[in-house]
PDB file of C-alpha atoms in Angstrom:
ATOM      1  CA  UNK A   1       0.000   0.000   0.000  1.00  0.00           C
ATOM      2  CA  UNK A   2       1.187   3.358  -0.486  1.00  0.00           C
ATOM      3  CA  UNK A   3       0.621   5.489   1.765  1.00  0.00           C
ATOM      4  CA  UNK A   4       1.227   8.949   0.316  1.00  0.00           C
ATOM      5  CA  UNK A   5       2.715  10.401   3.292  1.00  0.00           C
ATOM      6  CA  UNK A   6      -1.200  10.725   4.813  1.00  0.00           C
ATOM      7  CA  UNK A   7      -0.457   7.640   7.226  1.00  0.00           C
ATOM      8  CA  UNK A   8      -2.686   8.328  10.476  1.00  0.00           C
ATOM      9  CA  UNK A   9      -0.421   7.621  13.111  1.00  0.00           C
ATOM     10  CA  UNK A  10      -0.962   7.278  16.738  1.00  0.00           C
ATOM     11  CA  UNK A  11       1.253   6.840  20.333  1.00  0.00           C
ATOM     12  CA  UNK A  12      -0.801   3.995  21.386  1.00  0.00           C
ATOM     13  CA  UNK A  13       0.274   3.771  24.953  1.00  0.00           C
ATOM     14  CA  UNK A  14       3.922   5.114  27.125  1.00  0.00           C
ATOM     15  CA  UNK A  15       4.634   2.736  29.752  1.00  0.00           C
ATOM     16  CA  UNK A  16       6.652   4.817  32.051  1.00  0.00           C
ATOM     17  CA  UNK A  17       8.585   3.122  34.523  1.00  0.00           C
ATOM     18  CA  UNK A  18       5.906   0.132  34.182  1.00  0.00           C
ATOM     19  CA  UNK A  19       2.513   2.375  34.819  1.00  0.00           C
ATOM     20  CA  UNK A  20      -0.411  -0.213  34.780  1.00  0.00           C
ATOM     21  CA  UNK A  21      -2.559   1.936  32.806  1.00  0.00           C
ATOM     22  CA  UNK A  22      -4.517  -1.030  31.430  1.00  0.00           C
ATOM     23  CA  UNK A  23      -6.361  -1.994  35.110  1.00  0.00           C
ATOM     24  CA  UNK A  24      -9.106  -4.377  33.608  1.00  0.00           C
ATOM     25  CA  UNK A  25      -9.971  -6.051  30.187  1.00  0.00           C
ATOM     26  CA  UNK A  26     -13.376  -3.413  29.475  1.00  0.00           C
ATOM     27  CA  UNK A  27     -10.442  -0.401  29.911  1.00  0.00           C
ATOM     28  CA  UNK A  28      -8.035  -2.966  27.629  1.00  0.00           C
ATOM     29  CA  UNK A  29     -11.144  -2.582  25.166  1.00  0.00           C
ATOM     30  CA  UNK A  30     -11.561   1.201  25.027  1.00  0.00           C
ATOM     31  CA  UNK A  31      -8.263   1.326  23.392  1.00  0.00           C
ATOM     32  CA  UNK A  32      -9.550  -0.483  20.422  1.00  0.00           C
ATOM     33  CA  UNK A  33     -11.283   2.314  18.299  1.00  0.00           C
ATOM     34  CA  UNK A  34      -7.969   4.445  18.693  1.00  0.00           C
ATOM     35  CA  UNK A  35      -6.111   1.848  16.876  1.00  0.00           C
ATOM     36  CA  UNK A  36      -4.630   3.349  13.292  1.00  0.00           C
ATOM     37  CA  UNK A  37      -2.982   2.025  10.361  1.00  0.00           C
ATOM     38  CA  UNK A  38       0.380   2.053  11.962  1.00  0.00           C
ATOM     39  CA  UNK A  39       0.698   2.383  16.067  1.00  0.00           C
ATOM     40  CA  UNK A  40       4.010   2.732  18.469  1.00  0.00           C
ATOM     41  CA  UNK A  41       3.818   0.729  21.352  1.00  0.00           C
ATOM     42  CA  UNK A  42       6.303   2.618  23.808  1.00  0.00           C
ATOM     43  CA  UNK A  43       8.537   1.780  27.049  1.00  0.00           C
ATOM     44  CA  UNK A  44      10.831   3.685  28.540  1.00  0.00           C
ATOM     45  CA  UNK A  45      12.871   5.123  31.379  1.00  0.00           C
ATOM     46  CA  UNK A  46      12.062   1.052  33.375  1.00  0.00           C
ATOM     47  CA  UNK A  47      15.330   1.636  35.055  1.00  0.00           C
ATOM     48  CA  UNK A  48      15.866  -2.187  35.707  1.00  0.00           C
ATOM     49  CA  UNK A  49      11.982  -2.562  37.151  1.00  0.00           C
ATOM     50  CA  UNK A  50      11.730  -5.281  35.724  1.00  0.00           C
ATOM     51  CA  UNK A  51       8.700  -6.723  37.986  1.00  0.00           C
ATOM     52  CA  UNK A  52       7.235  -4.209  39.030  1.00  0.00           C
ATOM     53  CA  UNK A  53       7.099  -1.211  41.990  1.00  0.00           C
ATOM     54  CA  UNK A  54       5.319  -3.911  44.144  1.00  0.00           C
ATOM     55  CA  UNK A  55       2.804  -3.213  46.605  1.00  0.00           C
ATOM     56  CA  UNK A  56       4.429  -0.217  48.081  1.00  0.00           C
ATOM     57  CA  UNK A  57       3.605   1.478  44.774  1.00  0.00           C
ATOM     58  CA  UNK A  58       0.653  -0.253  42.694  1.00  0.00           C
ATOM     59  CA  UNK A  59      -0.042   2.526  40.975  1.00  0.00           C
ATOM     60  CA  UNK A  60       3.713   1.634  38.863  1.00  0.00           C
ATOM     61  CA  UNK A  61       3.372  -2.232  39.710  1.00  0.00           C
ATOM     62  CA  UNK A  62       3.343  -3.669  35.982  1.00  0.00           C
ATOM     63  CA  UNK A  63       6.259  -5.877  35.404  1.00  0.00           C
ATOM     64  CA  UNK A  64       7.858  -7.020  31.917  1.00  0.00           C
ATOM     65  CA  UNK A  65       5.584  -9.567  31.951  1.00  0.00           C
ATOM     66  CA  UNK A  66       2.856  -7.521  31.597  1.00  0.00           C
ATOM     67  CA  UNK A  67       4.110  -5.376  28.869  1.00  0.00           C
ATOM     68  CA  UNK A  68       5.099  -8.825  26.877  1.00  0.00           C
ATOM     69  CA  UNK A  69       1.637 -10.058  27.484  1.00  0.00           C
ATOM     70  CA  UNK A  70      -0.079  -6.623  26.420  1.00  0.00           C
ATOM     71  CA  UNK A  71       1.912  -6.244  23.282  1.00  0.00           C
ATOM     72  CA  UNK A  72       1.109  -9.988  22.299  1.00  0.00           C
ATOM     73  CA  UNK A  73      -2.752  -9.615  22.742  1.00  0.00           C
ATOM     74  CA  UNK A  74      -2.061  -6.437  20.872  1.00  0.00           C
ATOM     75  CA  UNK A  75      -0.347  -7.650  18.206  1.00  0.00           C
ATOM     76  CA  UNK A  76      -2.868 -10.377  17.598  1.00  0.00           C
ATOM     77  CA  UNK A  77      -5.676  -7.680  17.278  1.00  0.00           C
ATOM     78  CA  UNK A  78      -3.831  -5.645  15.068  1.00  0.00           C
ATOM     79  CA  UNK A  79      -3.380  -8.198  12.725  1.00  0.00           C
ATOM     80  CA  UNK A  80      -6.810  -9.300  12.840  1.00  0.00           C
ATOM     81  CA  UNK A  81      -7.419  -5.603  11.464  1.00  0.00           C
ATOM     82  CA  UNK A  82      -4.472  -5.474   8.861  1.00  0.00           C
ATOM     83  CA  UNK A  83      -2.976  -2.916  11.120  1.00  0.00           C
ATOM     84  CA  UNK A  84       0.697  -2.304  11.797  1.00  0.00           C
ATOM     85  CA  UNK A  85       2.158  -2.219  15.149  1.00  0.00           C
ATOM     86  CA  UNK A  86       5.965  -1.471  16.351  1.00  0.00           C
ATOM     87  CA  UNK A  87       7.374  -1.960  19.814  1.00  0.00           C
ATOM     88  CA  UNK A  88      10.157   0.914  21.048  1.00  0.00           C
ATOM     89  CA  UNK A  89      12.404   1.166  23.843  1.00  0.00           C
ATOM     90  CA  UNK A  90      13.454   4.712  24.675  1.00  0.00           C
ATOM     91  CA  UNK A  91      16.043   4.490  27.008  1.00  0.00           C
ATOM     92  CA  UNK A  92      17.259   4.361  30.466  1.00  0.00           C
ATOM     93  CA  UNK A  93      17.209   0.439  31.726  1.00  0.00           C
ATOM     94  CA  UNK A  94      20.107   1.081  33.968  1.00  0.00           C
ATOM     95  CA  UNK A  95      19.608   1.628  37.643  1.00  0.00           C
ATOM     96  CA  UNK A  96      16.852   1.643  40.880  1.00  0.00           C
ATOM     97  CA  UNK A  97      17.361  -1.849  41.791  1.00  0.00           C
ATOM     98  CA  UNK A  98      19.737  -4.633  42.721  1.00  0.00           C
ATOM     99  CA  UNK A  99      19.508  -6.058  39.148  1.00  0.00           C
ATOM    100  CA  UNK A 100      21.625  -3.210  37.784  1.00  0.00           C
ATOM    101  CA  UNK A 101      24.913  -3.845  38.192  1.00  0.00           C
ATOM    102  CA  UNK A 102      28.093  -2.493  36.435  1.00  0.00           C
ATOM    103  CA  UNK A 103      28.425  -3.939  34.203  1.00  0.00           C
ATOM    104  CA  UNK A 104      24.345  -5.593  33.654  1.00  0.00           C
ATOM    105  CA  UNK A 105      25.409  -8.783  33.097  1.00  0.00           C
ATOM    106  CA  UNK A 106      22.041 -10.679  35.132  1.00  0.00           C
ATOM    107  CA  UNK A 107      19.560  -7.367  33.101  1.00  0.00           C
ATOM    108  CA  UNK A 108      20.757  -7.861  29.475  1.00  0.00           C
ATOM    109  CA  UNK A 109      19.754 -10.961  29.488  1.00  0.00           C
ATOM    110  CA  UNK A 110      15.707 -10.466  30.842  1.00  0.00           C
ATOM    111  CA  UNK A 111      15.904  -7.078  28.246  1.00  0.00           C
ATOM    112  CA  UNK A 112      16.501  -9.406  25.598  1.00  0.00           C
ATOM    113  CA  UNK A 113      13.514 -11.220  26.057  1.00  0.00           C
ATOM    114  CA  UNK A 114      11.298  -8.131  25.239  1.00  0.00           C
ATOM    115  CA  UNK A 115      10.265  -7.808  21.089  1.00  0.00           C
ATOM    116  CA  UNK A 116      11.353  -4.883  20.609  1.00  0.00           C
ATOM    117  CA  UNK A 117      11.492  -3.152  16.728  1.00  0.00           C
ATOM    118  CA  UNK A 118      13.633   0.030  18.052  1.00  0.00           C
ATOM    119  CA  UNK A 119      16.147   0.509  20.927  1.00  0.00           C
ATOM    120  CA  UNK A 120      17.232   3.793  21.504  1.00  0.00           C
ATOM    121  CA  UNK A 121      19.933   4.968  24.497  1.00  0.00           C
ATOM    122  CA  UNK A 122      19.450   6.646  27.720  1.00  0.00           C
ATOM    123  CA  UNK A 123      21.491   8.822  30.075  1.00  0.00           C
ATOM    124  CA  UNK A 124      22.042   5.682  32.685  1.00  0.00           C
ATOM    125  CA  UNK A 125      23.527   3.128  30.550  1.00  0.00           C
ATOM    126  CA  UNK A 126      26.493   6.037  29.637  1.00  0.00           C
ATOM    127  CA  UNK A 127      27.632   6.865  33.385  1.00  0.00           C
ATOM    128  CA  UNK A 128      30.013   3.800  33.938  1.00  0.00           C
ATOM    129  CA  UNK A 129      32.372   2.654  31.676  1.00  0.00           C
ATOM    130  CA  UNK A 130      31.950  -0.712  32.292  1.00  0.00           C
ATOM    131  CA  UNK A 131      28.567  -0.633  31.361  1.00  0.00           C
ATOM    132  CA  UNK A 132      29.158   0.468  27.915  1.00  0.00           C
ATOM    133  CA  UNK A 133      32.228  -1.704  27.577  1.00  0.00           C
ATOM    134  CA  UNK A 134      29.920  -4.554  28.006  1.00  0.00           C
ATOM    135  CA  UNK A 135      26.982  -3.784  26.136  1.00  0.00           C
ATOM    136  CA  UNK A 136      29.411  -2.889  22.676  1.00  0.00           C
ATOM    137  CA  UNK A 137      31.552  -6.285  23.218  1.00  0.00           C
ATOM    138  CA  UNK A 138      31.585  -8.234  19.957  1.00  0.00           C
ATOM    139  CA  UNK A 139      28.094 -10.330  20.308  1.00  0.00           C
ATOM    140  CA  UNK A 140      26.919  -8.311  23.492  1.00  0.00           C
ATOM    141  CA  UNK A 141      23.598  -6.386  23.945  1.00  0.00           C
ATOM    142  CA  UNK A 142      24.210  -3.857  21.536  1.00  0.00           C
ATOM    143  CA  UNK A 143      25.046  -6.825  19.084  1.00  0.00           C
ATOM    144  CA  UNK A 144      21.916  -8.779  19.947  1.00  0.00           C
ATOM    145  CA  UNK A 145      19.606  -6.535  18.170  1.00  0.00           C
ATOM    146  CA  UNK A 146      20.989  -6.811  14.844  1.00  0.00           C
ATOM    147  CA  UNK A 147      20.616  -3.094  14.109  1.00  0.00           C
ATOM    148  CA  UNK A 148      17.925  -2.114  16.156  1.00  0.00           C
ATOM    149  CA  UNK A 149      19.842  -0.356  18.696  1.00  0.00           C
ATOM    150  CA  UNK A 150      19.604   3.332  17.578  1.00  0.00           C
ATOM    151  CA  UNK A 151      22.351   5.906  18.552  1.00  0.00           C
ATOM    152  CA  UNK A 152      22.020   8.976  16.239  1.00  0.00           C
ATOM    153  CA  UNK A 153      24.676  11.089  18.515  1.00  0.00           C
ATOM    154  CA  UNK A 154      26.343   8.748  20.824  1.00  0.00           C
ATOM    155  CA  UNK A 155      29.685   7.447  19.823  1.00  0.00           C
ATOM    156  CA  UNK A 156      32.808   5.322  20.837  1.00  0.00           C
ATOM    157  CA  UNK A 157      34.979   7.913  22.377  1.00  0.00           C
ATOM    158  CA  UNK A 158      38.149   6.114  20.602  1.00  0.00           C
ATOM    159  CA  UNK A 159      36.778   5.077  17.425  1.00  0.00           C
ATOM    160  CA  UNK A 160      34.071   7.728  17.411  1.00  0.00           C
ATOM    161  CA  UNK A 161      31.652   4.790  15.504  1.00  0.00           C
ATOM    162  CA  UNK A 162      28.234   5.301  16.782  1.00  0.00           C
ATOM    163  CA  UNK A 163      27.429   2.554  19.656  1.00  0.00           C
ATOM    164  CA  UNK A 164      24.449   1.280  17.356  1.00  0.00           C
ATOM    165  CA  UNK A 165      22.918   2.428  14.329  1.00  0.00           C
ATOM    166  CA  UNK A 166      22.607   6.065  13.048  1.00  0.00           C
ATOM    167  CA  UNK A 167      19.095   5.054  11.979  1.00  0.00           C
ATOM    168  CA  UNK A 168      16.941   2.280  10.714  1.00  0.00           C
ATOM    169  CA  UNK A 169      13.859   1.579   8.813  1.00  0.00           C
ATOM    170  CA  UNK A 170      10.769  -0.278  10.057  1.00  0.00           C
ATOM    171  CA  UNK A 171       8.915  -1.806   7.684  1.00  0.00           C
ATOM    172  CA  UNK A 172       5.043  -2.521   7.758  1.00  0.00           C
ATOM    173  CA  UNK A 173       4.109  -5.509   7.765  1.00  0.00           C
ATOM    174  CA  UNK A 174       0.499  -5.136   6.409  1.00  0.00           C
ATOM    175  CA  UNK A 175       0.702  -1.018   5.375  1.00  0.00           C
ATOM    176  CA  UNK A 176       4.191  -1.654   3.508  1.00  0.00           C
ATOM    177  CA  UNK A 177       5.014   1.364   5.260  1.00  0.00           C
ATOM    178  CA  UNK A 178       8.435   2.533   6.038  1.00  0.00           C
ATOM    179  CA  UNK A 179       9.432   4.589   8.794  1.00  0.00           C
ATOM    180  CA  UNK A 180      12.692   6.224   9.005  1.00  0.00           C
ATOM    181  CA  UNK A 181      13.654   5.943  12.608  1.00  0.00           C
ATOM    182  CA  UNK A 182      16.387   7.867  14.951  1.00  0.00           C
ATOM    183  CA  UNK A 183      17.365   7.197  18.463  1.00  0.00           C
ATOM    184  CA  UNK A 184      18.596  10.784  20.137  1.00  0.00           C
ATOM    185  CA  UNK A 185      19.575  11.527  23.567  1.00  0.00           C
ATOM    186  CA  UNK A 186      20.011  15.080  24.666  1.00  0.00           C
ATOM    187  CA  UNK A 187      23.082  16.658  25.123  1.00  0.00           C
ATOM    188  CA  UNK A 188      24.350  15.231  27.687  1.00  0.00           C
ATOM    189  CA  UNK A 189      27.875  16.338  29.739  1.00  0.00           C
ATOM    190  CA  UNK A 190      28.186  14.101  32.743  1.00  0.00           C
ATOM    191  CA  UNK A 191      28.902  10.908  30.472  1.00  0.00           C
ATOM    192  CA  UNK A 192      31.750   8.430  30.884  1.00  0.00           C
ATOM    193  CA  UNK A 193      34.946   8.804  29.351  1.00  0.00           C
ATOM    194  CA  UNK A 194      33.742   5.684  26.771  1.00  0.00           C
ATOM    195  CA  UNK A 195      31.386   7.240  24.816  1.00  0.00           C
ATOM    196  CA  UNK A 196      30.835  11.323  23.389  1.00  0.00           C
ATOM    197  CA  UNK A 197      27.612  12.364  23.167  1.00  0.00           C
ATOM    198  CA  UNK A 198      27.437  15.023  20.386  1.00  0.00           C
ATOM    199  CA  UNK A 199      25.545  17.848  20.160  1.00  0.00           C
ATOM    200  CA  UNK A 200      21.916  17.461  18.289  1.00  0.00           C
ATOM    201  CA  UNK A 201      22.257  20.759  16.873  1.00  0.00           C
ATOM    202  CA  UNK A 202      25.566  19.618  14.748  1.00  0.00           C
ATOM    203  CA  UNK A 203      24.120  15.950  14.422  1.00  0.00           C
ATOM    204  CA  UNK A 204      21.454  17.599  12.187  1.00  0.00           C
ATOM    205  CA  UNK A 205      23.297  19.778  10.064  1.00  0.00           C
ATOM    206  CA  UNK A 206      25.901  16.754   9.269  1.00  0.00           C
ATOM    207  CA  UNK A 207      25.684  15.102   6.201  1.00  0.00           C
ATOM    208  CA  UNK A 208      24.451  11.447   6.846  1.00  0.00           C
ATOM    209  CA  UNK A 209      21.746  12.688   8.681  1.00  0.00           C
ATOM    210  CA  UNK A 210      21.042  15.690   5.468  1.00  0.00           C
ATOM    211  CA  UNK A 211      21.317  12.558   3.195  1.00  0.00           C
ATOM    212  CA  UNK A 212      18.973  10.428   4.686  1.00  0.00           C
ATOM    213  CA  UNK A 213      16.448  12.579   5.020  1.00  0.00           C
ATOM    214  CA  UNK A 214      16.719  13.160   1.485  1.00  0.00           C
ATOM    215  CA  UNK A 215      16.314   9.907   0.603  1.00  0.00           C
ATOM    216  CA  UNK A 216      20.073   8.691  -0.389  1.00  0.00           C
ATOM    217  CA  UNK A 217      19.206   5.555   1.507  1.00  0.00           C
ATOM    218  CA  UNK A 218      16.057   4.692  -0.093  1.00  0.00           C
ATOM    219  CA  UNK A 219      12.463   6.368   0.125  1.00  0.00           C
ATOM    220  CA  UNK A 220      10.399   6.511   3.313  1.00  0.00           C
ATOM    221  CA  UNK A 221       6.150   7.223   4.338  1.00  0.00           C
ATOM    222  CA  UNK A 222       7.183   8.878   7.740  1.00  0.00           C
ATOM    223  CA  UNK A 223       9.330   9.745  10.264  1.00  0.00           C
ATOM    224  CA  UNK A 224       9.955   8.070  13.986  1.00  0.00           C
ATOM    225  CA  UNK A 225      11.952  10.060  16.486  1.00  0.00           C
ATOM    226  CA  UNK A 226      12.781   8.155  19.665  1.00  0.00           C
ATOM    227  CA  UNK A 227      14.371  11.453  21.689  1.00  0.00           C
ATOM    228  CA  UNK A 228      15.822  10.381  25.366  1.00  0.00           C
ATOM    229  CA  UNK A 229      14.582  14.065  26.321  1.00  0.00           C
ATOM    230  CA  UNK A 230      11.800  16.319  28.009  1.00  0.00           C
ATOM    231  CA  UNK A 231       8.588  16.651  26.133  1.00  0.00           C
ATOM    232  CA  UNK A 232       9.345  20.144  26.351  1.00  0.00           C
ATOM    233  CA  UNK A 233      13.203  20.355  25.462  1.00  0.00           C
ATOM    234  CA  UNK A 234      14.276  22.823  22.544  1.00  0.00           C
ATOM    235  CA  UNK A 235      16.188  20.342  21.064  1.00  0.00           C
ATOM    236  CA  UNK A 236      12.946  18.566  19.624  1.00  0.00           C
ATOM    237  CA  UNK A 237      12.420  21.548  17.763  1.00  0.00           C
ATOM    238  CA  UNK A 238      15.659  21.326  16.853  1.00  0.00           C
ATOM    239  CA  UNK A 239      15.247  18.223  15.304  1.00  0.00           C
ATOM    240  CA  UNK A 240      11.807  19.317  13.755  1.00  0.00           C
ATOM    241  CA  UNK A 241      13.056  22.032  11.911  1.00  0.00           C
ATOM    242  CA  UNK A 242      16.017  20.031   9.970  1.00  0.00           C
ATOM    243  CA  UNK A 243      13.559  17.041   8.910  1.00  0.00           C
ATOM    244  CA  UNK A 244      10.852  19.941   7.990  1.00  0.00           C
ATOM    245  CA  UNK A 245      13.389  21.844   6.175  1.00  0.00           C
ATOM    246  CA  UNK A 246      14.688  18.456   4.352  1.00  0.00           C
ATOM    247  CA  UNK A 247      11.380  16.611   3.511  1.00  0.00           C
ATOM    248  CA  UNK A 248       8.410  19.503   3.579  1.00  0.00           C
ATOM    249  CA  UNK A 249       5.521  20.146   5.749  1.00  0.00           C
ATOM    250  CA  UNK A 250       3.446  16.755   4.478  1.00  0.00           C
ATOM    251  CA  UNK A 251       6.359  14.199   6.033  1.00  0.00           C
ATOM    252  CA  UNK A 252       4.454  12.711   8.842  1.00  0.00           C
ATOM    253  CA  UNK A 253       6.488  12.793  11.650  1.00  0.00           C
ATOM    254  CA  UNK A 254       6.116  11.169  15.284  1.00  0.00           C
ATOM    255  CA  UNK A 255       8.193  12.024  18.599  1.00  0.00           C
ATOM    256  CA  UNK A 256       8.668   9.858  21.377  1.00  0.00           C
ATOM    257  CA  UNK A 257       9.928  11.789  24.394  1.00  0.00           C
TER     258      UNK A 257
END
């Protein structure tokens, strides 16, 4: 299907730090009708929760399991309507409980459980060496996702390669559309001596992010842009203005913050 750029998109649902948001089935069911042709299914800032708040917050007491359970049901209904759905991480798994340790060697491995299309970085996995160390090795986390780890301006301090992926493309399964996708963090200071983090405003005025957008990689329906940032930060504008000034007023384009 093409798409014509007039692809209806919609931020299905932020889990944030494991909200339950979906307290019963009939509230599961409301949620329905929003459903569009192509829907982001978004989890972020979990900070190594993986089960939960527990009782001393229940308002925050969905675990992984949860989420994996939700996006499954999800999925299935989705299909059942020829409708597309994608699955982002937006950062920040490191830290608030035991299971982070430096480096995550008992996390990774529960994170990698999770389907997800698009990983992008947060602040806490770049305070500790060791941590990024770990997740670059040859066949480590970063590895695992086979180019769905997203780090549009964080690099190897030595090599100055980008940790994952400037960008990526999810594909539709049942729209055919594609979505270019970044993964930006803000512009961070207090980082580790492993990594730079550079600063949006020159990430968007360089040239593989100018040819992109323009299409040197192949053509695209929309734009995804999982920003590690406040809602409210300049630098989404920032970032607004470039792919506006590249690709015209008619590129759809979606922010996760």
């Amino acid at each position: 299907m093409n798409l014509n750029h007039n692809i209806p998109f919609i931020l299905l649902l932020i889990v944030v730090s494991f909200q339950t948001v979906l307290a019963s089935s009939k509230e599961a069911k409301g949620l329905l009708p929003l459903l569009s042709d192509v829907n982001v299914l978004v989890v972020t800032d979990t900070h190594s929760w993986v089960a939960g708040h527990g009782r001393h917050e229940p308002q925050q007491n969905a675990g992984y399991g949860d989420v994996l359970s939700f996006h499954e049901r999800l999925s299935a209904i989705c299909a059942s309507q020829q409708k597309d759905l994608f699955f982002v991480m937006n950062g920040d798994f490191m830290h608030g409980t035991g299971l982070t340790t430096n480096p995550p060697k008992y996390l990774t491995p529960i994170l990698e459980k999770m389907p997800w299309d698009a990983v992008n970085i947060g602040n806490h996995e770049l305070y500790a060496n060791s941590t990024v160390d770990f997740i670059s090795k040859k066949g480590g986390f970063v590895d695992f996702w086979d180019g769905k780890y997203i780090t549009s301006n964080t690099i190897h301090s030595e090599t100055n390669a980008p940790i994952g992926l400037r960008y990526q493309f999810l594909e539709g399964t049942y729209t055919s559309t594609r979505i270019l996708t970044f993964g930006f963090l803000y512009n961070m200071e207090n980082n580790c001596r492993a990594v730079k983090v550079e600063r949006v405003q020159d990430v968007v005025q360089s040239s593989w992010f100018t040819n992109v957008l323009k299409g040197m990689d192949g053509g695209f329906d929309a734009v995804l842009v999982l920003a590690h940032m406040d809602a409210e930060d300049p630098l989404v504008s920032v970032i607004l203005h470039r792919i506006r000034e590249i690709c015209g007023q008619l590129m759809p384009v979606q922010f996760i913050t």
